[in-house]
Coordinates of C-alpha atoms and ligand atoms in Angstrom, one line a residue:
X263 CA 115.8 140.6 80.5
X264 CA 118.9 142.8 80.8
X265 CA 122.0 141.4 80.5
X266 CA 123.0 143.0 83.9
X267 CA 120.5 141.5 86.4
X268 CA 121.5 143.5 89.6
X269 CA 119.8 146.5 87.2
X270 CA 117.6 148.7 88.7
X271 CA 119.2 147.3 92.5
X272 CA 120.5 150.5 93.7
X273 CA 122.9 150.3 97.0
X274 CA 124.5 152.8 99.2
X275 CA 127.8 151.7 99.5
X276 CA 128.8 153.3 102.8
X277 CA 132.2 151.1 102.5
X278 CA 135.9 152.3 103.3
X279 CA 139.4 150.1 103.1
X280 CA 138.6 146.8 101.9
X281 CA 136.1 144.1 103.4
X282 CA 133.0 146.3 102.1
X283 CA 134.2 147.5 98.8
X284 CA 135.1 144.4 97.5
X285 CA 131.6 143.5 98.0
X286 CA 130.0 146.1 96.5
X287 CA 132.5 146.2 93.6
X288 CA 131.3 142.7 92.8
X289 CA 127.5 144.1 93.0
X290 CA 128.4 146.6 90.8
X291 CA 130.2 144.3 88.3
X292 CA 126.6 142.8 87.8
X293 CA 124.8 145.6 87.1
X294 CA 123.8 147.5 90.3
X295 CA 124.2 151.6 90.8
X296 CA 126.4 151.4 93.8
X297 CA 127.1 155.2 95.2
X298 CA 129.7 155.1 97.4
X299 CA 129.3 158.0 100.0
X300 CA 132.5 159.1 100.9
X301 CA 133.4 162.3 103.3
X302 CA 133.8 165.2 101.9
X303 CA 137.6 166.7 100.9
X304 CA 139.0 162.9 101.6
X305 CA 137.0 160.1 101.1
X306 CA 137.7 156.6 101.4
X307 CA 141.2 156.0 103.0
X308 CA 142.8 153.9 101.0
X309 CA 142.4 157.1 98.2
X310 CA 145.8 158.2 100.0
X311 CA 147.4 155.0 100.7
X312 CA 150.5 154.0 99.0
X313 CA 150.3 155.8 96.4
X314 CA 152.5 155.6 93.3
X315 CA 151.7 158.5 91.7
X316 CA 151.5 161.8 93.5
X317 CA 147.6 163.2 93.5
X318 CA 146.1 160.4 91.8
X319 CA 144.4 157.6 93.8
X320 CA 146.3 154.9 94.8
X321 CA 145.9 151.4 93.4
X322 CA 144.5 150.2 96.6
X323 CA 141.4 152.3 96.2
X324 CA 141.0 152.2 92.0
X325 CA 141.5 148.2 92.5
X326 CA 138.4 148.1 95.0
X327 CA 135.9 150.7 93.9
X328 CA 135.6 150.1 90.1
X329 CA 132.2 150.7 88.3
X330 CA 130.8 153.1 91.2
X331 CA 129.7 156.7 91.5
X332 CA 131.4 158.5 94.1
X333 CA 128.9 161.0 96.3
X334 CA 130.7 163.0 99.1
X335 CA 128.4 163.9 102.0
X336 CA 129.1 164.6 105.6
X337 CA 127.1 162.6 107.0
X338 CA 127.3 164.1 110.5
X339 CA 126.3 167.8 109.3
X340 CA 122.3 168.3 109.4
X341 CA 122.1 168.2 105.5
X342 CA 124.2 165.5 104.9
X343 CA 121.4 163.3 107.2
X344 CA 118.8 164.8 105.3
X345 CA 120.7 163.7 101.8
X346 CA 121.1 160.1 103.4
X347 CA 117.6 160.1 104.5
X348 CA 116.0 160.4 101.2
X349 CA 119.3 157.6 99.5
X350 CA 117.7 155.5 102.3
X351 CA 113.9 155.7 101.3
X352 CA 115.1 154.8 97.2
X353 CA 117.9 152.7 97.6
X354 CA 117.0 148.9 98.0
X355 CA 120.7 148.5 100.5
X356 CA 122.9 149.9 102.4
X357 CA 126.2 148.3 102.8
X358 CA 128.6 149.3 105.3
X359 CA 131.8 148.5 107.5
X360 CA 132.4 151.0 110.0
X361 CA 133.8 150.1 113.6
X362 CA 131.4 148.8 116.4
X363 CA 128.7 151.5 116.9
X364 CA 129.2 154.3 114.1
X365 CA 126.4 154.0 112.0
X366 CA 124.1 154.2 115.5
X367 CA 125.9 157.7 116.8
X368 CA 125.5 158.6 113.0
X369 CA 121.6 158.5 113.5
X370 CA 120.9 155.2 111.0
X371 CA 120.5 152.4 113.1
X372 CA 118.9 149.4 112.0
X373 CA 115.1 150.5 113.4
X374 CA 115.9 153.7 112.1
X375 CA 116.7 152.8 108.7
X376 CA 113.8 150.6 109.0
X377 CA 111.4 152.8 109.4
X378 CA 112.5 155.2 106.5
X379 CA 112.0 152.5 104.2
X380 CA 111.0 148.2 105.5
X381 CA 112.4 147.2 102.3
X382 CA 115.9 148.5 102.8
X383 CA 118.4 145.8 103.2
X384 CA 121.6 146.5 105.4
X385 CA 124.6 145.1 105.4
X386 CA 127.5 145.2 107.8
X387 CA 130.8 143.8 108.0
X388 CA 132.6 143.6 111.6
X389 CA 135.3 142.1 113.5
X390 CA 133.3 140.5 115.6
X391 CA 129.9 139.3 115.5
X392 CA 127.1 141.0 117.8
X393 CA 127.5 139.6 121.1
X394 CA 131.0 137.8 120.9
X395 CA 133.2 139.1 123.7
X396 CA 135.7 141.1 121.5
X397 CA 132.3 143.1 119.6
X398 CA 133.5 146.5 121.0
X399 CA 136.7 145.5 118.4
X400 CA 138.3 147.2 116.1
X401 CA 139.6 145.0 113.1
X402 CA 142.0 144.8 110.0
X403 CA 142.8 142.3 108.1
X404 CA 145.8 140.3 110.4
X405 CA 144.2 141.0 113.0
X406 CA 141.2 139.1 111.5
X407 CA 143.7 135.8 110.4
X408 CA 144.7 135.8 113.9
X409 CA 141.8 135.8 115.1
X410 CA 139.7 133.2 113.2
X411 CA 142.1 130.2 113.1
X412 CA 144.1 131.1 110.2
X413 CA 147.3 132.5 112.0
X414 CA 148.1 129.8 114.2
X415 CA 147.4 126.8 111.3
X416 CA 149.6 128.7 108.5
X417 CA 153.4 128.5 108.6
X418 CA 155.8 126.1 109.6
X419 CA 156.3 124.4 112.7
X420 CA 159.3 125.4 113.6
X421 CA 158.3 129.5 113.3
X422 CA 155.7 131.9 114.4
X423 CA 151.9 132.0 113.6
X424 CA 151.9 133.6 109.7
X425 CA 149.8 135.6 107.8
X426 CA 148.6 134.5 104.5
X427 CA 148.8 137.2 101.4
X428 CA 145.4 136.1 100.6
X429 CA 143.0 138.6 101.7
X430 CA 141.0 136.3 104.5
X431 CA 139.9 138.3 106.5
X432 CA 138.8 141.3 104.2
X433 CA 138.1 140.8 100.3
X434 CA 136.5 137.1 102.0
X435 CA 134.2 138.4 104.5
X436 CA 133.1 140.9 101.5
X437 CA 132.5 137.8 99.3
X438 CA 130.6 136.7 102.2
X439 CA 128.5 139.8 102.3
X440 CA 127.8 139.4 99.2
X441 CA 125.9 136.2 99.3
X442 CA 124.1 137.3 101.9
X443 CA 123.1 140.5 100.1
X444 CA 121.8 138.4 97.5
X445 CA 119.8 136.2 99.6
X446 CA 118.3 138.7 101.3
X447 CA 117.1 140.3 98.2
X448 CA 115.8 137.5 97.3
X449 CA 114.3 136.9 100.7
X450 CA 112.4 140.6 100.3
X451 CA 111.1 139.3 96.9
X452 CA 109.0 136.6 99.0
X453 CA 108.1 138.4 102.1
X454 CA 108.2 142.3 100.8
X455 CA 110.7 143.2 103.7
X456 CA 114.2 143.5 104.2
X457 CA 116.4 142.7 106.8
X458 CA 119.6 143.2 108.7
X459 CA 122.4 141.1 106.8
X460 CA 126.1 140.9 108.9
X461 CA 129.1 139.0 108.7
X462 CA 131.8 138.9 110.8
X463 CA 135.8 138.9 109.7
X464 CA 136.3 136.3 112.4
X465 CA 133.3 133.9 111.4
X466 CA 134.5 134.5 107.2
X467 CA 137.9 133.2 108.3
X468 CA 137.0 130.5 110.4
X469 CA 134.5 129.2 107.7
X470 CA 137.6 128.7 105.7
X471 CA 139.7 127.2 108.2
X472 CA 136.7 124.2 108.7
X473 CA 139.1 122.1 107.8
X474 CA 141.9 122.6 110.9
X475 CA 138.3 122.7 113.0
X476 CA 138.3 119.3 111.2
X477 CA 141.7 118.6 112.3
X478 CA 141.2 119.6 115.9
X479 CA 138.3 117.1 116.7
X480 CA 140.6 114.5 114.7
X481 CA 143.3 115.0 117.1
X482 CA 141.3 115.6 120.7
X483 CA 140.0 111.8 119.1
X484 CA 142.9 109.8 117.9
X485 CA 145.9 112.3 119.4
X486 CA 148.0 112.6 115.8
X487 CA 147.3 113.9 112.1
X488 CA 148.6 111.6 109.3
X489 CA 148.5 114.0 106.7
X490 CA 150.6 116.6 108.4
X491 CA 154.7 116.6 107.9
X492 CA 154.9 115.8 111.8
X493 CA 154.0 112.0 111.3
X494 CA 154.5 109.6 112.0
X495 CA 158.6 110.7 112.9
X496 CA 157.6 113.8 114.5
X497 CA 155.6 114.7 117.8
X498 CA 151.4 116.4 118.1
X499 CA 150.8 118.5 121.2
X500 CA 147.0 119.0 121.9
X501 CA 146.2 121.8 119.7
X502 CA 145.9 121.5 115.5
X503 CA 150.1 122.9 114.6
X504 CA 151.3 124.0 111.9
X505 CA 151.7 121.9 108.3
X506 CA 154.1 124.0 106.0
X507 CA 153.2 123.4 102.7
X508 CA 151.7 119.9 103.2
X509 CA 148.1 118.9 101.7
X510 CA 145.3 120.1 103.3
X511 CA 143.1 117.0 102.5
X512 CA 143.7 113.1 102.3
X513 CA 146.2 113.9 99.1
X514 CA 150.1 114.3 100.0
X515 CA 151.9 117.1 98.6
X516 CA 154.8 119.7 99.0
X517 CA 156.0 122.7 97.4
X518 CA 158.9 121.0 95.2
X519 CA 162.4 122.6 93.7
X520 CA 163.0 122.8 90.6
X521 CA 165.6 123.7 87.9
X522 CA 166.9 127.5 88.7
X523 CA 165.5 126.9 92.6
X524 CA 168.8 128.3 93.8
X525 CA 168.8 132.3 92.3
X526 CA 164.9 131.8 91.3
X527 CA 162.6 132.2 95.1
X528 CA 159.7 131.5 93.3
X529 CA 161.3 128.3 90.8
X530 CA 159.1 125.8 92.0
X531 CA 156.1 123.5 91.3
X532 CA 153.2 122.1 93.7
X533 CA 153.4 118.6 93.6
X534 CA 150.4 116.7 94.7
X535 CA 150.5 112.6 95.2
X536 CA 147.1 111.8 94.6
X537 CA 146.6 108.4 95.9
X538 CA 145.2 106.4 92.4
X539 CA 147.5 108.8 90.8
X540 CA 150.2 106.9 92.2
X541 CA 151.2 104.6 89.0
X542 CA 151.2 107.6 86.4
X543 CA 153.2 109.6 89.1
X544 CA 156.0 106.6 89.3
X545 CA 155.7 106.4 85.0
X546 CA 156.1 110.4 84.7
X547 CA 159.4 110.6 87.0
X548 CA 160.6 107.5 85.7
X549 CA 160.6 104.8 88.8
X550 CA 157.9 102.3 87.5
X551 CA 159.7 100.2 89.8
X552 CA 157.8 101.8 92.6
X553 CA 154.4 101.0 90.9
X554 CA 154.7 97.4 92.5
X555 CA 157.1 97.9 95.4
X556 CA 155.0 97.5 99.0
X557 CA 157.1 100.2 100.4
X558 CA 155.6 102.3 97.9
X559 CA 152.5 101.2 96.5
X560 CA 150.0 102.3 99.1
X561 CA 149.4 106.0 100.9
X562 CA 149.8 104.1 104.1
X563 CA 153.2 102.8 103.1
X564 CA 154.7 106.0 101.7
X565 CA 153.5 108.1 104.3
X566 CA 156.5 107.4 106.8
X567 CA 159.1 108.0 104.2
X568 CA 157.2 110.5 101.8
X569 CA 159.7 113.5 102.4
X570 CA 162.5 110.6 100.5
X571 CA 159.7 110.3 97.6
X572 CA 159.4 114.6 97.7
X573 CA 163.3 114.5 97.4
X574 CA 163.3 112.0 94.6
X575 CA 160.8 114.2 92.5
X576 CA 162.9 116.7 93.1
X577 CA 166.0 115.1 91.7
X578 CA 164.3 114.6 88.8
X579 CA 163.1 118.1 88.5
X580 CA 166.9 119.7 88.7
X581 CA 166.7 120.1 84.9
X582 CA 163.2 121.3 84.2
X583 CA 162.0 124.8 84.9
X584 CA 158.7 125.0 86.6
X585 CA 156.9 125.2 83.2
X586 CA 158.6 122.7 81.5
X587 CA 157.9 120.2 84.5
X588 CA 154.1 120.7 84.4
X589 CA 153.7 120.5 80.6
X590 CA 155.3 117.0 81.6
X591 CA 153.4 116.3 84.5
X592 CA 149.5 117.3 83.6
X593 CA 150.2 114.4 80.2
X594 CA 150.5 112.0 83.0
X595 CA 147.2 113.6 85.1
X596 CA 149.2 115.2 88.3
X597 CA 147.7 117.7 89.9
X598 CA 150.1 120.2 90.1
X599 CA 151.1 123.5 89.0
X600 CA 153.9 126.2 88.6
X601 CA 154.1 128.7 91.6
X602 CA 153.4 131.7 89.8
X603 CA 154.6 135.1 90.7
X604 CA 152.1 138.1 90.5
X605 CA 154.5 139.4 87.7
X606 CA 153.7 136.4 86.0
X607 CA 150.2 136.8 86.8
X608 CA 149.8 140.3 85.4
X609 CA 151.4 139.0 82.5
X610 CA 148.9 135.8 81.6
X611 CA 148.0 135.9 78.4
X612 CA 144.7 133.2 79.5
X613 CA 143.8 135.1 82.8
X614 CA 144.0 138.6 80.2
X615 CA 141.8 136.3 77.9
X616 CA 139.0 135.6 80.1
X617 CA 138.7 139.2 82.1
X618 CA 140.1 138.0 84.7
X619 CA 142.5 140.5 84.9
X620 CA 141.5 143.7 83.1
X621 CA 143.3 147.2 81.9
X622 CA 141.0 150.1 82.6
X623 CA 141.8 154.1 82.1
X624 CA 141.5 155.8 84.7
X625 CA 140.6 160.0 84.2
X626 CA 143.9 160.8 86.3
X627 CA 146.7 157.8 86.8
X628 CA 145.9 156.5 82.8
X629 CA 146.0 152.7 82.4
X630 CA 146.4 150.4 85.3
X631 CA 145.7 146.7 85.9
X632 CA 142.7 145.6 88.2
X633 CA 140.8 142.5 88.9
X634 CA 137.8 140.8 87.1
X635 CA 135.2 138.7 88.0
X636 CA 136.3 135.6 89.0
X637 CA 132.5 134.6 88.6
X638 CA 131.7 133.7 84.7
X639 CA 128.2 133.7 83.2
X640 CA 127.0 132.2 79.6
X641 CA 125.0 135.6 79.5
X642 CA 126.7 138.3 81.7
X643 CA 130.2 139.5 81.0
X644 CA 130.9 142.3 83.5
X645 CA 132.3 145.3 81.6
X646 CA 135.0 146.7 84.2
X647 CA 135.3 150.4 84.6
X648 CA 137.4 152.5 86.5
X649 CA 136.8 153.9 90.4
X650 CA 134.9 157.2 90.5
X651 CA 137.1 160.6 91.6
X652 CA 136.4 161.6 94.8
X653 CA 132.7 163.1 94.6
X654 CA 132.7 162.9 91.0
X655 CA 129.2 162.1 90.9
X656 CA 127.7 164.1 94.0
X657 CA 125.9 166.9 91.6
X658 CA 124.8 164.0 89.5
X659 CA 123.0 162.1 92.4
X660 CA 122.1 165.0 94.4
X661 CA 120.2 166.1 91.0
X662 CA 118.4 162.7 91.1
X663 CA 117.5 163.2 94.2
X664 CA 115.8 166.0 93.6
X665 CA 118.1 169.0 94.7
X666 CA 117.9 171.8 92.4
X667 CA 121.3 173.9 91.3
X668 CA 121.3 176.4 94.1
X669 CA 120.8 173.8 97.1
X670 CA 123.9 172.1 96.0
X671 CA 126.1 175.1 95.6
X672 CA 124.4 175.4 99.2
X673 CA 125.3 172.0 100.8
X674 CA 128.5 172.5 99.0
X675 CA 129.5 176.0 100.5
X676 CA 128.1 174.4 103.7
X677 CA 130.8 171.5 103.5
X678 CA 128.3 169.1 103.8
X679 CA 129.1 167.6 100.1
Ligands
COA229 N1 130.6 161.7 107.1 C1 130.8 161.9 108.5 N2 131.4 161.0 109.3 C2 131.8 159.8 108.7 C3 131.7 159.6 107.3 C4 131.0 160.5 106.5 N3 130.8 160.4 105.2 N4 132.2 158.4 107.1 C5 132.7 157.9 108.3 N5 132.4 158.8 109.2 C6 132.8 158.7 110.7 C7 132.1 157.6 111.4 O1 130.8 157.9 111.7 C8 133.0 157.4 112.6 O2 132.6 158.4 113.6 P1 132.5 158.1 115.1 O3 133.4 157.0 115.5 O4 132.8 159.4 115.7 O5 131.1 157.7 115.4 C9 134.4 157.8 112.1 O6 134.2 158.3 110.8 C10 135.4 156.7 112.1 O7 134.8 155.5 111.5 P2 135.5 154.1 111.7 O8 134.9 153.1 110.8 O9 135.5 153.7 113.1 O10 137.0 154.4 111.2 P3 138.4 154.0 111.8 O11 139.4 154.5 110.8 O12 138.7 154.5 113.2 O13 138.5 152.4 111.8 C11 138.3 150.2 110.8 C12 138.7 151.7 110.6 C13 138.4 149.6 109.5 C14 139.3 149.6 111.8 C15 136.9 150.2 111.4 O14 136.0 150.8 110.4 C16 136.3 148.8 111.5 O15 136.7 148.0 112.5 N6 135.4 148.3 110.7 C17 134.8 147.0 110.8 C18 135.6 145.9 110.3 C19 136.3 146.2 109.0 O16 135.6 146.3 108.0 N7 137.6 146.2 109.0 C20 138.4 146.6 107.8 C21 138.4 145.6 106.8 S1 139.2 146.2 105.4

């Protein structure tokens, strides 16, 4: 068996911005020939989009398209349909995340594509799911943390709904996508057919907000939230607020200072209390006296004064960087770690180790740092290669397809690759 085993799935990676080609970039990873179709003379977007260097793709694409070919086709020009067409009838899925509607006016809707081929598996990303009352939609990524639950649960209470830098509502709905991609193909393998796979940015958000969903019901029932910085001193309106930094599950914890805090934004640990931690918490910061104390020695107990214990931690912090306090803290079992910066990030020698972040050359802007799977296997390692140039590989598929020299200096001189 290969070593790759999406080899031999071939996809049609229809994809702009973000939410689809972090999907297919993870297909690709594992093996499958992903050609991302991409309109002719600009392509995908984010090709253009804060760029660093002048004419050479911008991080924001190279980071989301590695290991694909890139095919330009108009897909709105009477060859370009035909091109598609015959992708459709030898590709095994079609992935795409257009606004509400476009692939229809394009000519491919589902019963169409259907037809061309009942194995073909298509996948869409939207803002909204078919049917919802915002479907006609638009969406980006905020727009998408807003409106799934994320927004107005993130921040702290005393300021507005926040955005998190985690990518929620994009690079997760693609993750999403992904899954589903992979069920269905196994799915076809049972029943010979594929089918229609979508997910919506709203419905990948909210399936990682279940918890404040959680939190709701746990409020409409017993009116307050014991885990959350507002009790037992503070006051709970009907709807779930917002926590700050505090635990999301039964475990206490905070975002604590520590030695530098002052010129340093990012000089701090997470600090988590986890309940039959609590002894080898009191041990490592030095109060064994509170291993015993009934003010102390239960969740229930420290709950009302837990911002004192936070502040106490962080007293003994003062003269231990963020590093040094954790080498300390994980002898003693604490969950806990530094709050690393992405500079620190790109730097990890451990996250260089495993490939989970990568160096790749690229033809035009040289060396530049990407992602790699998150995902490991005992027999796949994903080899990460750069994002195609813009139509790099549209002779080479058009070729496969079966297009002879002269009918793609045609297309070509027709502007419809
Ligand atoms: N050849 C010809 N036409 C092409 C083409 C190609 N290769 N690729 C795209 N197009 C056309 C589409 O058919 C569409 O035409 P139409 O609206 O006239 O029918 C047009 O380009 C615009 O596509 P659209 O996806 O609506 O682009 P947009 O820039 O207006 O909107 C988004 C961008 C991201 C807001 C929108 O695509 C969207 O909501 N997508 C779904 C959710 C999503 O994935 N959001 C982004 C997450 S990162």
């Amino acid at each position: 068996m290969s070593n790759k085993p999406l080899e031999g799935i071939k996809i049609i990676d229809f994809t702009h911005v973000q939410a689809g080609p972090a999907c297919t970039q993870m297909l690709a990873w594992f093996g499958a020939d992903v050609i991302k179709v991409e309109r002719p003379g600009s392509g995908d977007v984010t090709r253009n989009q804060l760029r660093d260097i002048p004419d050479a793709d911008a991080l924001y694409f190279t980071m989301l398209n590695s290991n694909k070919r890139s095919l330009t086709l108009d897909t709105k020009k009477p060859e370009g349909k035909e091109v598609l067409t015959k992708l459709i009838k030898e590709s095994d899925v079609l992935v795409e995340n257009f606004g509400p509607g476009a692939l229809d006016r394009m000519g491919f809707s589902w019963e169409n594509i259907k037809a061309l081929n009942p194995k073909m598996i298509v996948a869409s990303v939207k803002g909204f799911s078919d049917g919802h009352h915002y479907d006609d939609l638009k969406v980006y990524e905020n727009v998408a943390q807003c409106a799934g639950g994320a927004a107005s649960t993130t921040g702290f209470w005393d300021g507005p709904p926040t955005i998190s830098a985690a990518a929620l509502g994009d690079s997760n709905t693609g993750m999403h996508l992904a899954i589903g991609i992979l069920t269905a193909i196994i799915g076809r393998q049972q029943t010979g057919k594929g089918q229609k796979v979508a997910v919506s940015m709203q419905d990948s958000v909210l399936n990682l907000c279940r918890v404040k969903l959680r939190d709701q019901q746990r409020l409409d029932r017993v009116g307050y939230l014991e885990e959350y910085p507002q009790y037992p001193h503070g006051t709970f309106s009907d709807v779930v607020p917002r926590g700050g930094n505090a635990g999301g599950g039964g475990q206490p914890g905070w975002v604590l200072k520590c030695k530098g805090w002052e010129t340093d934004p990012n000089a701090y640990i997470y600090f988590t209390i986890q309940g039959h931690a609590w002894a080898p918490i009191c041990r490592a910061i030095g109060k064994e006296q509170w291993i015993e104390d009934p003010d102390y020695n239960t969740a229930e107990a420290r709950q009302s004064h837990i911002f004192d214990i936070f502040g106490k931690i962080e007293d003994w912090l003062a003269d231990k960087t963020k590093f040094e306090a954790v080498d300390i803290l994980r002898k003693f079992d604490i969950p806990c770690a530094p709050v690393l910066t992405m500079k620190e990030l790109a730097n990890d020698e451990s996250l260089r180790k495993s490939g989970s972040i990568v160096e790749v050359d690229h033809k035009v802007r040289g060396k530049y740092l990407t992602v790699g799977s998150p995902i490991k296997f005992s027999e796949l390692k994903p080899e990460i290669t750069s994002s195609p140039l813009l139509g790099e590989h549209t002779e080479e598929v058009l070729r496969e397809l079966g297009y002879s020299t002269e009918q793609v200096a045609l297309m070509q001189k027709a502007g419809a690759v």
